[in-house]
Amino acid sequence: MPMVDAPLDVAISGAGPVGLMLATALAARGARVAVFEAGGPPDWSSELPDMRVSSLTPASRCMLQRLGVWDAIVERRVSPFEAIHAWDAAGAAVRFHAADVDEPALGYLVEHSLLQTVLDRALRQHQSGRVQRHYHCRIDDVLVDTDCCRLRMSDGATVRARLLVAADGARSALRQRMGIDVRSRSYGQQGLVAAVRPSVSHGRIARQRFMPGGPLALLPLQDDWCSIVWSLPEAEAQRLQTLDDDAFLAALDEASGEVLGSMRETGPRRLFPLYAQQADRYVGRRFALVGDAAHVIHPLAGQGVNLGLLDAAALAEVVGDALEEGVDPGSHARLRRYARWRRSDNQPVQWAMEGFHWLFSNADPARRLARNLGFMATDRLPMAKRLFVRFALTSGAHLPRLALGKR
Ligand SMILES: Cc1cc2nc3c(=O)[nH]c(=O)nc-3n(C[C@H](O)[C@H](O)[C@H](O)COP(=O)(O)OP(=O)(O)OC[C@H]3O[C@@H](n4cnc5c(N)ncnc54)[C@H](O)[C@@H]3O)c2cc1C
């Protein structure tokens, strides 16, 4: 890896969707930026859909559009959905439609590896020469000086950066190295994800059935495949993971109540531990956290990556403005602004997820009554419905300029 003379403006550890989006947004503001990723470059393939799919909000779509990568996603594979149906085992139900909020879609299902691939390509093709991507490379040591961070990389190179950002996921090694603790709480559940093919068309509707053991989401993909995210008690998740395909599809038929007829085919299955987590601080000296390195939430409302993309856009806005004003991008006052902004947006979403989990993953009759009343009220009161959907479409955030279609 070449030595650089002047320090970078920003060094980012982790090329997940959030690290790559941050680098792309910073590059668009003219920053000198480098991304260091422990694994290899993203490798999306057009064949079977990636097991890991994210539901992107219209706010995330708008940011990706503004950064010039949305068309590349649309050209490859994206599945918009116009409605959400949610119901519980006792039959209480609520439906949301894009028309309720005058949007073309309530969300867009995009494969994790595709999102990374298009962002990585945008960085590779960046004309400015101010962007570096380093795969199979991690930060082994950090020394924070008065004017920059001095980094020693796993390939032996040294790098200086005025701001260092951890985008290296929920178990962030860099966050630990920088001495930031987290508060974690396990849900005692695992998320089982797979692509499955039902016998009835999904009709571009995202469906979620709430059951005492955890919710089952059936998310519409192209060619009438669905991505499932099934939250299950740990032992049950392990059991379903080891079943052969026919037995697994039969279990899925029972859990889905055959809302899409019987399931015909399944791709490989994968389990993810489910837990909530918040970092004690989002920033330190010349240091910031974004995405899952800062916060992890239950996937039941599909908000995780959207919150991370908003972190990335907010930090790029704060740093981009600092650079334009001739202010040090690692300035603690600016970083505190980012931390206050994003924590005050992320924390309520996490509390909302905790509330949903408490209310829905349980067979207690009092909670069942509360759920029925909640579903009924939301379904029948157009104003309540609009407010709820608007909150979900923007992840409850004070939107960064990028999400409003500005620079
Ligand atoms: C079952 C499940 C379903 C989900 N569904 C949804 C959904 O529908 N919608 C949604 O919005 N979110 C969803 N999420 C959450 C979403 O996947 C995460 O919020 C998102 O991946 C976070 O992105 P990130 O870039 O912060 O971290 P990650 O995607 O974890 O990326 C971190 C990157 O850092 C790299 N890395 C790790 N350690 C190092 C190191 N030491 N040095 C350098 N690089 C390193 C990793 O290789 C990786 O590339 C779901 C999560 C789960 C578990």
PDB file of N, CA, C and O in Angstrom, residues 124-188:
ATOM      1  N   ARG A 124     -14.559   3.100  -6.831  1.00  0.00           N
ATOM      2  CA  ARG A 124     -13.463   2.722  -7.738  1.00  0.00           C
ATOM      3  C   ARG A 124     -13.403   3.673  -8.919  1.00  0.00           C
ATOM      4  O   ARG A 124     -12.339   4.029  -9.405  1.00  0.00           O
ATOM      5  N   GLN A 125     -14.600   4.102  -9.370  1.00  0.00           N
ATOM      6  CA  GLN A 125     -14.644   4.944 -10.569  1.00  0.00           C
ATOM      7  C   GLN A 125     -14.547   6.428 -10.234  1.00  0.00           C
ATOM      8  O   GLN A 125     -14.661   7.264 -11.121  1.00  0.00           O
ATOM      9  N   HIS A 126     -14.349   6.754  -8.962  1.00  0.00           N
ATOM     10  CA  HIS A 126     -14.336   8.169  -8.591  1.00  0.00           C
ATOM     11  C   HIS A 126     -13.188   8.883  -9.293  1.00  0.00           C
ATOM     12  O   HIS A 126     -12.059   8.410  -9.298  1.00  0.00           O
ATOM     13  N   GLN A 127     -13.505  10.011  -9.900  1.00  0.00           N
ATOM     14  CA  GLN A 127     -12.533  10.684 -10.773  1.00  0.00           C
ATOM     15  C   GLN A 127     -11.487  11.480  -9.999  1.00  0.00           C
ATOM     16  O   GLN A 127     -10.430  11.781 -10.517  1.00  0.00           O
ATOM     17  N   SER A 128     -11.753  11.813  -8.767  1.00  0.00           N
ATOM     18  CA  SER A 128     -10.934  12.823  -8.093  1.00  0.00           C
ATOM     19  C   SER A 128      -9.533  12.328  -7.738  1.00  0.00           C
ATOM     20  O   SER A 128      -8.636  13.125  -7.516  1.00  0.00           O
ATOM     21  N   GLY A 129      -9.318  11.012  -7.676  1.00  0.00           N
ATOM     22  CA  GLY A 129      -8.028  10.495  -7.218  1.00  0.00           C
ATOM     23  C   GLY A 129      -7.843  10.696  -5.722  1.00  0.00           C
ATOM     24  O   GLY A 129      -6.755  10.524  -5.183  1.00  0.00           O
ATOM     25  N   ARG A 130      -8.904  11.091  -5.024  1.00  0.00           N
ATOM     26  CA  ARG A 130      -8.812  11.352  -3.580  1.00  0.00           C
ATOM     27  C   ARG A 130      -9.409  10.209  -2.767  1.00  0.00           C
ATOM     28  O   ARG A 130      -9.602  10.340  -1.563  1.00  0.00           O
ATOM     29  N   VAL A 131      -9.716   9.080  -3.445  1.00  0.00           N
ATOM     30  CA  VAL A 131     -10.404   7.972  -2.763  1.00  0.00           C
ATOM     31  C   VAL A 131      -9.558   6.705  -2.851  1.00  0.00           C
ATOM     32  O   VAL A 131      -9.086   6.352  -3.922  1.00  0.00           O
ATOM     33  N   GLN A 132      -9.357   6.041  -1.719  1.00  0.00           N
ATOM     34  CA  GLN A 132      -8.640   4.755  -1.743  1.00  0.00           C
ATOM     35  C   GLN A 132      -9.527   3.675  -1.140  1.00  0.00           C
ATOM     36  O   GLN A 132     -10.232   3.924  -0.176  1.00  0.00           O
ATOM     37  N   ARG A 133      -9.451   2.457  -1.715  1.00  0.00           N
ATOM     38  CA  ARG A 133     -10.126   1.281  -1.137  1.00  0.00           C
ATOM     39  C   ARG A 133      -9.063   0.229  -0.909  1.00  0.00           C
ATOM     40  O   ARG A 133      -8.255  -0.035  -1.803  1.00  0.00           O
ATOM     41  N   HIS A 134      -9.034  -0.344   0.282  1.00  0.00           N
ATOM     42  CA  HIS A 134      -8.039  -1.385   0.587  1.00  0.00           C
ATOM     43  C   HIS A 134      -8.767  -2.593   1.154  1.00  0.00           C
ATOM     44  O   HIS A 134      -9.310  -2.525   2.253  1.00  0.00           O
ATOM     45  N   TYR A 135      -8.787  -3.679   0.378  1.00  0.00           N
ATOM     46  CA  TYR A 135      -9.410  -4.911   0.873  1.00  0.00           C
ATOM     47  C   TYR A 135      -8.335  -5.807   1.486  1.00  0.00           C
ATOM     48  O   TYR A 135      -7.140  -5.599   1.290  1.00  0.00           O
ATOM     49  N   HIS A 136      -8.755  -6.784   2.275  1.00  0.00           N
ATOM     50  CA  HIS A 136      -7.853  -7.684   3.015  1.00  0.00           C
ATOM     51  C   HIS A 136      -6.858  -6.870   3.831  1.00  0.00           C
ATOM     52  O   HIS A 136      -5.659  -7.143   3.837  1.00  0.00           O
ATOM     53  N   CYS A 137      -7.347  -5.849   4.475  1.00  0.00           N
ATOM     54  CA  CYS A 137      -6.457  -4.952   5.218  1.00  0.00           C
ATOM     55  C   CYS A 137      -7.203  -4.423   6.448  1.00  0.00           C
ATOM     56  O   CYS A 137      -8.350  -3.986   6.329  1.00  0.00           O
ATOM     57  N   ARG A 138      -6.579  -4.515   7.618  1.00  0.00           N
ATOM     58  CA  ARG A 138      -7.230  -3.978   8.821  1.00  0.00           C
ATOM     59  C   ARG A 138      -6.276  -3.067   9.575  1.00  0.00           C
ATOM     60  O   ARG A 138      -5.067  -3.089   9.328  1.00  0.00           O
ATOM     61  N   ILE A 139      -6.881  -2.301  10.481  1.00  0.00           N
ATOM     62  CA  ILE A 139      -6.066  -1.380  11.279  1.00  0.00           C
ATOM     63  C   ILE A 139      -5.598  -2.141  12.515  1.00  0.00           C
ATOM     64  O   ILE A 139      -6.416  -2.606  13.302  1.00  0.00           O
ATOM     65  N   ASP A 140      -4.267  -2.276  12.666  1.00  0.00           N
ATOM     66  CA  ASP A 140      -3.737  -3.058  13.796  1.00  0.00           C
ATOM     67  C   ASP A 140      -3.442  -2.195  15.007  1.00  0.00           C
ATOM     68  O   ASP A 140      -3.437  -2.675  16.134  1.00  0.00           O
ATOM     69  N   ASP A 141      -3.117  -0.918  14.770  1.00  0.00           N
ATOM     70  CA  ASP A 141      -2.752  -0.077  15.912  1.00  0.00           C
ATOM     71  C   ASP A 141      -3.126   1.383  15.619  1.00  0.00           C
ATOM     72  O   ASP A 141      -3.071   1.813  14.462  1.00  0.00           O
ATOM     73  N   VAL A 142      -3.508   2.104  16.671  1.00  0.00           N
ATOM     74  CA  VAL A 142      -3.911   3.510  16.504  1.00  0.00           C
ATOM     75  C   VAL A 142      -3.234   4.345  17.580  1.00  0.00           C
ATOM     76  O   VAL A 142      -3.266   3.985  18.759  1.00  0.00           O
ATOM     77  N   LEU A 143      -2.656   5.455  17.157  1.00  0.00           N
ATOM     78  CA  LEU A 143      -2.147   6.432  18.122  1.00  0.00           C
ATOM     79  C   LEU A 143      -2.831   7.765  17.801  1.00  0.00           C
ATOM     80  O   LEU A 143      -2.730   8.247  16.669  1.00  0.00           O
ATOM     81  N   VAL A 144      -3.557   8.317  18.776  1.00  0.00           N
ATOM     82  CA  VAL A 144      -4.243   9.589  18.500  1.00  0.00           C
ATOM     83  C   VAL A 144      -3.337  10.734  18.950  1.00  0.00           C
ATOM     84  O   VAL A 144      -3.015  10.853  20.137  1.00  0.00           O
ATOM     85  N   ASP A 145      -2.911  11.547  17.979  1.00  0.00           N
ATOM     86  CA  ASP A 145      -2.040  12.701  18.238  1.00  0.00           C
ATOM     87  C   ASP A 145      -2.882  13.968  18.289  1.00  0.00           C
ATOM     88  O   ASP A 145      -4.082  13.915  18.056  1.00  0.00           O
ATOM     89  N   THR A 146      -2.244  15.113  18.505  1.00  0.00           N
ATOM     90  CA  THR A 146      -3.037  16.343  18.565  1.00  0.00           C
ATOM     91  C   THR A 146      -3.645  16.701  17.202  1.00  0.00           C
ATOM     92  O   THR A 146      -4.785  17.145  17.121  1.00  0.00           O
ATOM     93  N   ASP A 147      -2.906  16.449  16.105  1.00  0.00           N
ATOM     94  CA  ASP A 147      -3.405  16.892  14.799  1.00  0.00           C
ATOM     95  C   ASP A 147      -3.933  15.774  13.918  1.00  0.00           C
ATOM     96  O   ASP A 147      -4.528  16.038  12.876  1.00  0.00           O
ATOM     97  N   CYS A 148      -3.712  14.507  14.282  1.00  0.00           N
ATOM     98  CA  CYS A 148      -4.214  13.397  13.455  1.00  0.00           C
ATOM     99  C   CYS A 148      -4.123  12.075  14.213  1.00  0.00           C
ATOM    100  O   CYS A 148      -3.532  12.012  15.288  1.00  0.00           O
ATOM    101  N   CYS A 149      -4.729  11.029  13.608  1.00  0.00           N
ATOM    102  CA  CYS A 149      -4.560   9.659  14.118  1.00  0.00           C
ATOM    103  C   CYS A 149      -3.465   9.000  13.281  1.00  0.00           C
ATOM    104  O   CYS A 149      -3.465   9.132  12.052  1.00  0.00           O
ATOM    105  N   ARG A 150      -2.567   8.295  13.952  1.00  0.00           N
ATOM    106  CA  ARG A 150      -1.529   7.539  13.230  1.00  0.00           C
ATOM    107  C   ARG A 150      -1.916   6.069  13.282  1.00  0.00           C
ATOM    108  O   ARG A 150      -2.078   5.519  14.380  1.00  0.00           O
ATOM    109  N   LEU A 151      -2.065   5.472  12.100  1.00  0.00           N
ATOM    110  CA  LEU A 151      -2.585   4.109  12.016  1.00  0.00           C
ATOM    111  C   LEU A 151      -1.500   3.168  11.493  1.00  0.00           C
ATOM    112  O   LEU A 151      -0.779   3.518  10.553  1.00  0.00           O
ATOM    113  N   ARG A 152      -1.389   2.008  12.136  1.00  0.00           N
ATOM    114  CA  ARG A 152      -0.508   0.965  11.577  1.00  0.00           C
ATOM    115  C   ARG A 152      -1.408  -0.129  11.017  1.00  0.00           C
ATOM    116  O   ARG A 152      -2.292  -0.644  11.709  1.00  0.00           O
ATOM    117  N   MET A 153      -1.190  -0.442   9.744  1.00  0.00           N
ATOM    118  CA  MET A 153      -2.081  -1.361   9.059  1.00  0.00           C
ATOM    119  C   MET A 153      -1.533  -2.785   9.113  1.00  0.00           C
ATOM    120  O   MET A 153      -0.341  -2.988   9.341  1.00  0.00           O
ATOM    121  N   SER A 154      -2.412  -3.774   8.828  1.00  0.00           N
ATOM    122  CA  SER A 154      -1.997  -5.175   8.911  1.00  0.00           C
ATOM    123  C   SER A 154      -0.964  -5.530   7.840  1.00  0.00           C
ATOM    124  O   SER A 154      -0.251  -6.514   7.982  1.00  0.00           O
ATOM    125  N   ASP A 155      -0.854  -4.718   6.770  1.00  0.00           N
ATOM    126  CA  ASP A 155       0.178  -5.006   5.764  1.00  0.00           C
ATOM    127  C   ASP A 155       1.478  -4.259   6.055  1.00  0.00           C
ATOM    128  O   ASP A 155       2.383  -4.203   5.234  1.00  0.00           O
ATOM    129  N   GLY A 156       1.555  -3.645   7.237  1.00  0.00           N
ATOM    130  CA  GLY A 156       2.794  -3.000   7.667  1.00  0.00           C
ATOM    131  C   GLY A 156       2.854  -1.517   7.340  1.00  0.00           C
ATOM    132  O   GLY A 156       3.723  -0.797   7.853  1.00  0.00           O
ATOM    133  N   ALA A 157       1.953  -1.021   6.465  1.00  0.00           N
ATOM    134  CA  ALA A 157       1.982   0.396   6.083  1.00  0.00           C
ATOM    135  C   ALA A 157       1.519   1.275   7.244  1.00  0.00           C
ATOM    136  O   ALA A 157       0.860   0.789   8.175  1.00  0.00           O
ATOM    137  N   THR A 158       1.900   2.549   7.204  1.00  0.00           N
ATOM    138  CA  THR A 158       1.374   3.504   8.187  1.00  0.00           C
ATOM    139  C   THR A 158       0.589   4.583   7.446  1.00  0.00           C
ATOM    140  O   THR A 158       0.920   4.942   6.313  1.00  0.00           O
ATOM    141  N   VAL A 159      -0.438   5.054   8.091  1.00  0.00           N
ATOM    142  CA  VAL A 159      -1.358   6.018   7.472  1.00  0.00           C
ATOM    143  C   VAL A 159      -1.699   7.054   8.519  1.00  0.00           C
ATOM    144  O   VAL A 159      -1.807   6.724   9.710  1.00  0.00           O
ATOM    145  N   ARG A 160      -1.848   8.322   8.085  1.00  0.00           N
ATOM    146  CA  ARG A 160      -2.335   9.352   9.014  1.00  0.00           C
ATOM    147  C   ARG A 160      -3.688   9.842   8.527  1.00  0.00           C
ATOM    148  O   ARG A 160      -3.910   9.976   7.323  1.00  0.00           O
ATOM    149  N   ALA A 161      -4.582  10.090   9.476  1.00  0.00           N
ATOM    150  CA  ALA A 161      -5.926  10.580   9.107  1.00  0.00           C
ATOM    151  C   ALA A 161      -6.396  11.546  10.179  1.00  0.00           C
ATOM    152  O   ALA A 161      -6.167  11.323  11.375  1.00  0.00           O
ATOM    153  N   ARG A 162      -7.080  12.610   9.733  1.00  0.00           N
ATOM    154  CA  ARG A 162      -7.542  13.604  10.722  1.00  0.00           C
ATOM    155  C   ARG A 162      -8.771  13.110  11.472  1.00  0.00           C
ATOM    156  O   ARG A 162      -9.064  13.565  12.566  1.00  0.00           O
ATOM    157  N   LEU A 163      -9.480  12.173  10.864  1.00  0.00           N
ATOM    158  CA  LEU A 163     -10.634  11.554  11.539  1.00  0.00           C
ATOM    159  C   LEU A 163     -10.623  10.062  11.222  1.00  0.00           C
ATOM    160  O   LEU A 163     -10.395   9.662  10.076  1.00  0.00           O
ATOM    161  N   LEU A 164     -10.882   9.259  12.241  1.00  0.00           N
ATOM    162  CA  LEU A 164     -10.950   7.809  12.078  1.00  0.00           C
ATOM    163  C   LEU A 164     -12.385   7.379  12.377  1.00  0.00           C
ATOM    164  O   LEU A 164     -12.964   7.821  13.381  1.00  0.00           O
ATOM    165  N   VAL A 165     -12.948   6.525  11.513  1.00  0.00           N
ATOM    166  CA  VAL A 165     -14.350   6.108  11.696  1.00  0.00           C
ATOM    167  C   VAL A 165     -14.433   4.581  11.751  1.00  0.00           C
ATOM    168  O   VAL A 165     -13.880   3.896  10.880  1.00  0.00           O
ATOM    169  N   ALA A 166     -15.124   4.069  12.758  1.00  0.00           N
ATOM    170  CA  ALA A 166     -15.385   2.624  12.836  1.00  0.00           C
ATOM    171  C   ALA A 166     -16.728   2.340  12.175  1.00  0.00           C
ATOM    172  O   ALA A 166     -17.768   2.796  12.647  1.00  0.00           O
ATOM    173  N   ALA A 167     -16.676   1.577  11.057  1.00  0.00           N
ATOM    174  CA  ALA A 167     -17.897   1.102  10.379  1.00  0.00           C
ATOM    175  C   ALA A 167     -17.748  -0.410  10.244  1.00  0.00           C
ATOM    176  O   ALA A 167     -18.175  -0.996   9.262  1.00  0.00           O
ATOM    177  N   ASP A 168     -17.101  -1.012  11.269  1.00  0.00           N
ATOM    178  CA  ASP A 168     -16.733  -2.436  11.152  1.00  0.00           C
ATOM    179  C   ASP A 168     -17.722  -3.352  11.864  1.00  0.00           C
ATOM    180  O   ASP A 168     -17.359  -4.431  12.334  1.00  0.00           O
ATOM    181  N   GLY A 169     -18.986  -2.927  11.939  1.00  0.00           N
ATOM    182  CA  GLY A 169     -20.052  -3.829  12.361  1.00  0.00           C
ATOM    183  C   GLY A 169     -20.237  -3.925  13.868  1.00  0.00           C
ATOM    184  O   GLY A 169     -19.539  -3.286  14.658  1.00  0.00           O
ATOM    185  N   ALA A 170     -21.209  -4.781  14.246  1.00  0.00           N
ATOM    186  CA  ALA A 170     -21.670  -4.840  15.635  1.00  0.00           C
ATOM    187  C   ALA A 170     -20.556  -5.215  16.609  1.00  0.00           C
ATOM    188  O   ALA A 170     -20.540  -4.768  17.764  1.00  0.00           O
ATOM    189  N   ARG A 171     -19.632  -6.077  16.176  1.00  0.00           N
ATOM    190  CA  ARG A 171     -18.560  -6.503  17.092  1.00  0.00           C
ATOM    191  C   ARG A 171     -17.293  -5.689  16.866  1.00  0.00           C
ATOM    192  O   ARG A 171     -16.178  -6.192  17.117  1.00  0.00           O
ATOM    193  N   SER A 172     -17.455  -4.472  16.403  1.00  0.00           N
ATOM    194  CA  SER A 172     -16.350  -3.573  16.040  1.00  0.00           C
ATOM    195  C   SER A 172     -15.075  -3.705  16.902  1.00  0.00           C
ATOM    196  O   SER A 172     -15.070  -3.370  18.084  1.00  0.00           O
ATOM    197  N   ALA A 173     -14.007  -4.174  16.260  1.00  0.00           N
ATOM    198  CA  ALA A 173     -12.721  -4.291  16.959  1.00  0.00           C
ATOM    199  C   ALA A 173     -12.157  -2.893  17.230  1.00  0.00           C
ATOM    200  O   ALA A 173     -11.525  -2.650  18.263  1.00  0.00           O
ATOM    201  N   LEU A 174     -12.425  -1.964  16.293  1.00  0.00           N
ATOM    202  CA  LEU A 174     -11.873  -0.615  16.449  1.00  0.00           C
ATOM    203  C   LEU A 174     -12.545   0.127  17.614  1.00  0.00           C
ATOM    204  O   LEU A 174     -11.883   0.829  18.381  1.00  0.00           O
ATOM    205  N   ARG A 175     -13.848  -0.076  17.759  1.00  0.00           N
ATOM    206  CA  ARG A 175     -14.570   0.541  18.890  1.00  0.00           C
ATOM    207  C   ARG A 175     -13.950   0.068  20.211  1.00  0.00           C
ATOM    208  O   ARG A 175     -13.707   0.862  21.120  1.00  0.00           O
ATOM    209  N   GLN A 176     -13.665  -1.227  20.285  1.00  0.00           N
ATOM    210  CA  GLN A 176     -13.063  -1.768  21.516  1.00  0.00           C
ATOM    211  C   GLN A 176     -11.673  -1.184  21.728  1.00  0.00           C
ATOM    212  O   GLN A 176     -11.322  -0.776  22.827  1.00  0.00           O
ATOM    213  N   ARG A 177     -10.892  -1.115  20.638  1.00  0.00           N
ATOM    214  CA  ARG A 177      -9.525  -0.574  20.750  1.00  0.00           C
ATOM    215  C   ARG A 177      -9.560   0.875  21.247  1.00  0.00           C
ATOM    216  O   ARG A 177      -8.692   1.300  21.990  1.00  0.00           O
ATOM    217  N   MET A 178     -10.598   1.625  20.843  1.00  0.00           N
ATOM    218  CA  MET A 178     -10.690   3.030  21.230  1.00  0.00           C
ATOM    219  C   MET A 178     -11.389   3.194  22.589  1.00  0.00           C
ATOM    220  O   MET A 178     -11.682   4.311  23.016  1.00  0.00           O
ATOM    221  N   GLY A 179     -11.674   2.086  23.247  1.00  0.00           N
ATOM    222  CA  GLY A 179     -12.150   2.120  24.633  1.00  0.00           C
ATOM    223  C   GLY A 179     -13.607   2.548  24.796  1.00  0.00           C
ATOM    224  O   GLY A 179     -13.976   3.079  25.851  1.00  0.00           O
ATOM    225  N   ILE A 180     -14.439   2.316  23.773  1.00  0.00           N
ATOM    226  CA  ILE A 180     -15.862   2.651  23.914  1.00  0.00           C
ATOM    227  C   ILE A 180     -16.647   1.370  24.229  1.00  0.00           C
ATOM    228  O   ILE A 180     -16.590   0.397  23.472  1.00  0.00           O
ATOM    229  N   ASP A 181     -17.349   1.385  25.350  1.00  0.00           N
ATOM    230  CA  ASP A 181     -18.134   0.214  25.766  1.00  0.00           C
ATOM    231  C   ASP A 181     -19.514   0.234  25.114  1.00  0.00           C
ATOM    232  O   ASP A 181     -19.953   1.275  24.609  1.00  0.00           O
ATOM    233  N   VAL A 182     -20.182  -0.916  25.181  1.00  0.00           N
ATOM    234  CA  VAL A 182     -21.555  -1.001  24.661  1.00  0.00           C
ATOM    235  C   VAL A 182     -22.466  -1.591  25.728  1.00  0.00           C
ATOM    236  O   VAL A 182     -22.011  -2.276  26.634  1.00  0.00           O
ATOM    237  N   ARG A 183     -23.756  -1.272  25.606  1.00  0.00           N
ATOM    238  CA  ARG A 183     -24.775  -1.969  26.401  1.00  0.00           C
ATOM    239  C   ARG A 183     -25.523  -2.891  25.448  1.00  0.00           C
ATOM    240  O   ARG A 183     -26.093  -2.412  24.466  1.00  0.00           O
ATOM    241  N   SER A 184     -25.505  -4.196  25.765  1.00  0.00           N
ATOM    242  CA  SER A 184     -26.155  -5.181  24.886  1.00  0.00           C
ATOM    243  C   SER A 184     -27.212  -5.948  25.650  1.00  0.00           C
ATOM    244  O   SER A 184     -27.057  -6.182  26.845  1.00  0.00           O
ATOM    245  N   ARG A 185     -28.253  -6.332  24.950  1.00  0.00           N
ATOM    246  CA  ARG A 185     -29.259  -7.200  25.564  1.00  0.00           C
ATOM    247  C   ARG A 185     -29.712  -8.215  24.519  1.00  0.00           C
ATOM    248  O   ARG A 185     -30.195  -7.849  23.449  1.00  0.00           O
ATOM    249  N   SER A 186     -29.500  -9.504  24.839  1.00  0.00           N
ATOM    250  CA  SER A 186     -29.904 -10.547  23.891  1.00  0.00           C
ATOM    251  C   SER A 186     -31.417 -10.714  23.944  1.00  0.00           C
ATOM    252  O   SER A 186     -32.025 -10.622  25.005  1.00  0.00           O
ATOM    253  N   TYR A 187     -32.033 -10.967  22.787  1.00  0.00           N
ATOM    254  CA  TYR A 187     -33.464 -11.274  22.754  1.00  0.00           C
ATOM    255  C   TYR A 187     -33.717 -12.753  23.003  1.00  0.00           C
ATOM    256  O   TYR A 187     -34.859 -13.198  22.968  1.00  0.00           O
ATOM    257  N   GLY A 188     -32.626 -13.545  23.141  1.00  0.00           N
ATOM    258  CA  GLY A 188     -32.794 -14.993  23.293  1.00  0.00           C
ATOM    259  C   GLY A 188     -33.388 -15.598  22.026  1.00  0.00           C
ATOM    260  O   GLY A 188     -34.028 -16.644  22.062  1.00  0.00           O
TER     261      GLY A 188
END
